[in-house]
Structures are given as C-alpha cells and as structure tokens.
PDB file of C-alpha atoms in Angstrom:
ATOM      1  CA  MET Y   1     140.643 164.446 169.625  1.00 49.00           C
ATOM      2  CA  LYS Y   2     141.571 161.178 171.301  1.00 49.00           C
ATOM      3  CA  SER Y   3     137.887 160.584 172.141  1.00 46.00           C
ATOM      4  CA  ALA Y   4     136.909 161.152 168.507  1.00 40.00           C
ATOM      5  CA  ILE Y   5     139.474 158.601 167.328  1.00 41.00           C
ATOM      6  CA  ILE Y   6     138.279 156.034 169.861  1.00 40.00           C
ATOM      7  CA  ALA Y   7     134.628 156.617 168.890  1.00 35.00           C
ATOM      8  CA  PHE Y   8     135.484 156.289 165.185  1.00 36.00           C
ATOM      9  CA  THR Y   9     137.414 153.084 165.841  1.00 38.00           C
ATOM     10  CA  MET Y  10     134.515 151.578 167.799  1.00 38.00           C
ATOM     11  CA  LEU Y  11     132.032 152.574 165.081  1.00 37.00           C
ATOM     12  CA  PHE Y  12     134.240 151.122 162.338  1.00 39.00           C
ATOM     13  CA  ALA Y  13     134.677 147.892 164.291  1.00 39.00           C
ATOM     14  CA  SER Y  14     130.931 147.513 164.815  1.00 36.00           C
ATOM     15  CA  ILE Y  15     130.289 148.103 161.115  1.00 41.00           C
ATOM     16  CA  SER Y  16     132.853 145.508 160.084  1.00 43.00           C
ATOM     17  CA  PHE Y  17     131.235 142.919 162.374  1.00 45.00           C
ATOM     18  CA  ALA Y  18     127.921 143.478 160.562  1.00 47.00           C
ATOM     19  CA  ASP Y  19     129.503 142.603 157.226  1.00 82.00           C
ATOM     20  CA  GLU Y  20     128.923 139.493 155.242  1.00 90.00           C
ATOM     21  CA  ARG Y  21     131.231 137.778 152.827  1.00 94.00           C
ATOM     22  CA  VAL Y  22     129.890 137.031 149.355  1.00 96.00           C
ATOM     23  CA  PHE Y  23     131.400 134.376 147.095  1.00 97.00           C
ATOM     24  CA  ASP Y  24     130.189 134.968 143.533  1.00 98.00           C
ATOM     25  CA  CYS Y  25     131.433 132.004 141.502  1.00 98.00           C
ATOM     26  CA  GLN Y  26     131.341 131.206 137.786  1.00 98.00           C
ATOM     27  CA  ALA Y  27     132.013 127.731 136.426  1.00 98.00           C
ATOM     28  CA  THR Y  28     135.347 127.119 134.726  1.00 98.00           C
ATOM     29  CA  GLN Y  29     134.668 123.406 134.211  1.00 98.00           C
ATOM     30  CA  LEU Y  30     131.485 121.408 134.798  1.00 97.00           C
ATOM     31  CA  ASN Y  31     131.249 117.661 135.175  1.00 94.00           C
ATOM     32  CA  LYS Y  32     128.656 116.947 132.484  1.00 88.00           C
ATOM     33  CA  SER Y  33     128.000 113.473 133.859  1.00 84.00           C
ATOM     34  CA  ALA Y  34     127.398 114.663 137.439  1.00 84.00           C
ATOM     35  CA  ASP Y  35     124.215 113.141 138.810  1.00 87.00           C
ATOM     36  CA  VAL Y  36     122.453 116.231 140.192  1.00 91.00           C
ATOM     37  CA  PRO Y  37     118.704 116.960 140.281  1.00 91.00           C
ATOM     38  CA  ALA Y  38     117.388 118.631 137.114  1.00 91.00           C
ATOM     39  CA  GLU Y  39     115.824 121.528 139.072  1.00 92.00           C
ATOM     40  CA  ILE Y  40     119.301 122.752 139.995  1.00 94.00           C
ATOM     41  CA  ASN Y  41     119.865 123.503 136.280  1.00 94.00           C
ATOM     42  CA  ILE Y  42     123.636 123.896 136.745  1.00 95.00           C
ATOM     43  CA  GLN Y  43     124.388 123.269 133.051  1.00 94.00           C
ATOM     44  CA  LYS Y  44     122.332 126.282 131.900  1.00 95.00           C
ATOM     45  CA  ASN Y  45     123.026 128.438 134.968  1.00 97.00           C
ATOM     46  CA  PRO Y  46     126.638 127.536 135.900  1.00 98.00           C
ATOM     47  CA  THR Y  47     126.906 129.784 138.949  1.00 98.00           C
ATOM     48  CA  VAL Y  48     127.300 129.508 142.700  1.00 98.00           C
ATOM     49  CA  LEU Y  49     126.483 132.432 144.988  1.00 98.00           C
ATOM     50  CA  PHE Y  50     127.235 131.961 148.684  1.00 98.00           C
ATOM     51  CA  ARG Y  51     126.495 134.740 151.176  1.00 96.00           C
ATOM     52  CA  HIS Y  52     127.936 134.170 154.642  1.00 95.00           C
ATOM     53  CA  GLY Y  53     127.098 136.544 157.482  1.00 93.00           C
ATOM     54  CA  LEU Y  54     127.447 136.240 161.232  1.00 87.00           C
ATOM     55  CA  GLN Y  55     123.865 135.093 161.822  1.00 89.00           C
ATOM     56  CA  GLN Y  56     122.575 134.053 158.400  1.00 94.00           C
ATOM     57  CA  TRP Y  57     123.738 132.498 155.159  1.00 97.00           C
ATOM     58  CA  SER Y  58     122.336 131.618 151.770  1.00 97.00           C
ATOM     59  CA  LEU Y  59     123.477 129.410 148.926  1.00 98.00           C
ATOM     60  CA  ASN Y  60     122.415 129.550 145.293  1.00 98.00           C
ATOM     61  CA  VAL Y  61     123.583 126.710 143.047  1.00 98.00           C
ATOM     62  CA  GLY Y  62     122.261 127.183 139.538  1.00 97.00           C
ATOM     63  CA  ASP Y  63     118.515 127.709 140.016  1.00 97.00           C
ATOM     64  CA  TYR Y  64     118.454 126.103 143.493  1.00 96.00           C
ATOM     65  CA  LYS Y  65     118.425 128.334 146.588  1.00 97.00           C
ATOM     66  CA  ILE Y  66     118.552 127.717 150.315  1.00 96.00           C
ATOM     67  CA  ASP Y  67     118.504 130.593 152.791  1.00 97.00           C
ATOM     68  CA  THR Y  68     118.451 130.689 156.584  1.00 96.00           C
ATOM     69  CA  ALA Y  69     116.366 133.887 156.378  1.00 94.00           C
ATOM     70  CA  ASP Y  70     113.459 131.810 154.986  1.00 94.00           C
ATOM     71  CA  LEU Y  71     111.601 131.023 158.200  1.00 92.00           C
ATOM     72  CA  ASN Y  72     109.171 128.741 156.336  1.00 92.00           C
ATOM     73  CA  GLY Y  73     111.950 126.798 154.640  1.00 91.00           C
ATOM     74  CA  PRO Y  74     113.568 123.521 155.650  1.00 93.00           C
ATOM     75  CA  ALA Y  75     115.960 123.147 158.586  1.00 95.00           C
ATOM     76  CA  LEU Y  76     119.422 124.220 157.418  1.00 97.00           C
ATOM     77  CA  HIS Y  77     122.874 123.712 158.876  1.00 96.00           C
ATOM     78  CA  LEU Y  78     126.352 124.879 157.869  1.00 97.00           C
ATOM     79  CA  ASP Y  79     129.605 123.211 158.924  1.00 97.00           C
ATOM     80  CA  ILE Y  80     132.924 124.913 158.241  1.00 97.00           C
ATOM     81  CA  ASP Y  81     136.298 123.199 158.176  1.00 97.00           C
ATOM     82  CA  SER Y  82     139.587 124.754 157.139  1.00 96.00           C
ATOM     83  CA  THR Y  83     143.127 123.838 156.241  1.00 95.00           C
ATOM     84  CA  GLN Y  84     146.080 126.079 155.456  1.00 96.00           C
ATOM     85  CA  THR Y  85     145.034 126.293 151.803  1.00 96.00           C
ATOM     86  CA  SER Y  86     141.238 125.962 151.718  1.00 97.00           C
ATOM     87  CA  VAL Y  87     137.959 126.410 153.543  1.00 97.00           C
ATOM     88  CA  GLU Y  88     135.280 123.726 153.272  1.00 98.00           C
ATOM     89  CA  TYR Y  89     131.642 124.748 153.622  1.00 98.00           C
ATOM     90  CA  ILE Y  90     129.262 121.807 154.093  1.00 97.00           C
ATOM     91  CA  PHE Y  91     125.574 122.612 153.616  1.00 97.00           C
ATOM     92  CA  SER Y  92     122.882 120.363 155.087  1.00 96.00           C
ATOM     93  CA  VAL Y  93     119.128 120.445 154.498  1.00 95.00           C
ATOM     94  CA  GLU Y  94     116.856 118.603 156.949  1.00 93.00           C
ATOM     95  CA  ALA Y  95     119.934 116.890 158.493  1.00 89.00           C
ATOM     96  CA  SER Y  96     121.082 115.563 155.106  1.00 93.00           C
ATOM     97  CA  THR Y  97     124.257 116.864 153.481  1.00 93.00           C
ATOM     98  CA  GLU Y  98     123.388 118.504 150.157  1.00 95.00           C
ATOM     99  CA  PHE Y  99     126.444 120.427 148.972  1.00 97.00           C
ATOM    100  CA  GLU Y 100     130.094 120.901 149.814  1.00 98.00           C
ATOM    101  CA  LEU Y 101     131.950 123.975 148.577  1.00 98.00           C
ATOM    102  CA  SER Y 102     135.742 123.936 148.899  1.00 98.00           C
ATOM    103  CA  ILE Y 103     137.296 127.372 148.327  1.00 98.00           C
ATOM    104  CA  SER Y 104     141.033 127.955 147.974  1.00 97.00           C
ATOM    105  CA  VAL Y 105     142.306 130.785 150.163  1.00 95.00           C
ATOM    106  CA  VAL Y 106     145.198 131.245 147.727  1.00 96.00           C
ATOM    107  CA  ASP Y 107     143.387 132.011 144.452  1.00 97.00           C
ATOM    108  CA  HIS Y 108     139.640 131.806 145.287  1.00 97.00           C
ATOM    109  CA  THR Y 109     139.030 128.846 143.009  1.00 98.00           C
ATOM    110  CA  ALA Y 110     136.366 126.460 144.240  1.00 98.00           C
ATOM    111  CA  LYS Y 111     135.210 122.891 143.823  1.00 98.00           C
ATOM    112  CA  LEU Y 112     131.521 122.121 144.245  1.00 98.00           C
ATOM    113  CA  TYR Y 113     130.275 118.695 145.304  1.00 97.00           C
ATOM    114  CA  TYR Y 114     126.717 117.374 145.508  1.00 96.00           C
ATOM    115  CA  TRP Y 115     125.812 114.657 147.996  1.00 93.00           C
ATOM    116  CA  GLY Y 116     123.080 112.559 146.396  1.00 83.00           C
ATOM    117  CA  LEU Y 117     122.035 109.413 148.228  1.00 80.00           C
ATOM    118  CA  GLY Y 118     125.158 109.615 150.371  1.00 81.00           C
ATOM    119  CA  GLU Y 119     127.596 109.725 147.457  1.00 89.00           C
ATOM    120  CA  LYS Y 120     129.885 112.700 146.957  1.00 93.00           C
ATOM    121  CA  THR Y 121     129.746 113.818 143.305  1.00 94.00           C
ATOM    122  CA  HIS Y 122     132.069 116.461 141.847  1.00 96.00           C
ATOM    123  CA  VAL Y 123     129.806 118.993 140.089  1.00 97.00           C
ATOM    124  CA  GLY Y 124     132.489 121.327 138.794  1.00 97.00           C
ATOM    125  CA  ASN Y 125     135.258 123.842 139.305  1.00 98.00           C
ATOM    126  CA  PHE Y 126     134.585 127.541 139.773  1.00 99.00           C
ATOM    127  CA  LYS Y 127     136.430 130.857 139.927  1.00 99.00           C
ATOM    128  CA  CYS Y 128     135.072 133.072 142.682  1.00 98.00           C
ATOM    129  CA  GLU Y 129     135.055 136.778 143.294  1.00 97.00           C
ATOM    130  CA  VAL Y 130     135.002 137.502 147.019  1.00 94.00           C
ATOM    131  CA  VAL Y 131     133.292 140.666 148.229  1.00 91.00           C
ATOM    132  CA  GLU Y 132     132.712 141.885 151.768  1.00 86.00           C
ATOM    133  CA  GLN Y 133     129.680 144.106 152.199  1.00 77.00           C
ATOM    134  CA  ALA Y 134     127.241 145.398 154.768  1.00 71.00           C
ATOM    135  CA  ARG Y 135     123.990 143.538 154.849  1.00 56.00           C
TER     136      ARG Y 135
END
C-alpha cells in the first residue's frame, strides 16, 4: 500500500510539472488613444491570452500572436519580475521589447503596455481568468 501511495504521488507530481498556466483576459478599460499597430486590432478584439508552460509560451493580444512553438517565427524572449502583489511578464521580439503584462496576484486584474519606439504606452486594463491545464 505504501508503494502505491508513493507511486501515485510521483505520478501526480510529474503531471503537475507538465502543466501550463493560462491567463485568459478580457478588457475592462481600453486606452482609446494608445498608439498601437493597427494589425493588433485591440479595439475590436479586446482580449489577451497568455499561455505559460515550463518550456514554451505564447501571447495573443487582439489579433496579434507570438508563440515560441513557431520554429519559423522571430526570436522571442520572456522576462519575469515579481513583487509581493504582482507579476510582470515582459515579452521581446527580435531583442526588442513589445509588450509588458502586469498581473495582480491578489485579484488577477492586469495592465497591458505596448512598447512602441521605446516608449511604454498603457493599452488597457483587463480582468483575467487563470486556469492551469495539461498541455
């Protein structure tokens, strides 16, 4: 019986390490004057979907998508910084910062910023649903 419990615990632990966290965010307030590229289409598609796994991640902002699973895509990089109340995800494409997503660990609200020509622009505020799932 003890062996069965240990085996179950090891299996459960290995499954949980394979999980990814999904942040499915809907806009609560958009900055209508935010200077973002038109192809992002954030005004008509006011969503952010961020999938963060151990080895891969993807980010959808409006109609724009970047994904580390796309081997033919641009070079991507993710930096993560945290405080007691929030986690900052900084997304770079071809060594240039594109987006910053700041998510509150208290209530899962988020602020999205776009970095255009080196200037940080507040795109909007979002309410996120956080789901952990197997990939």
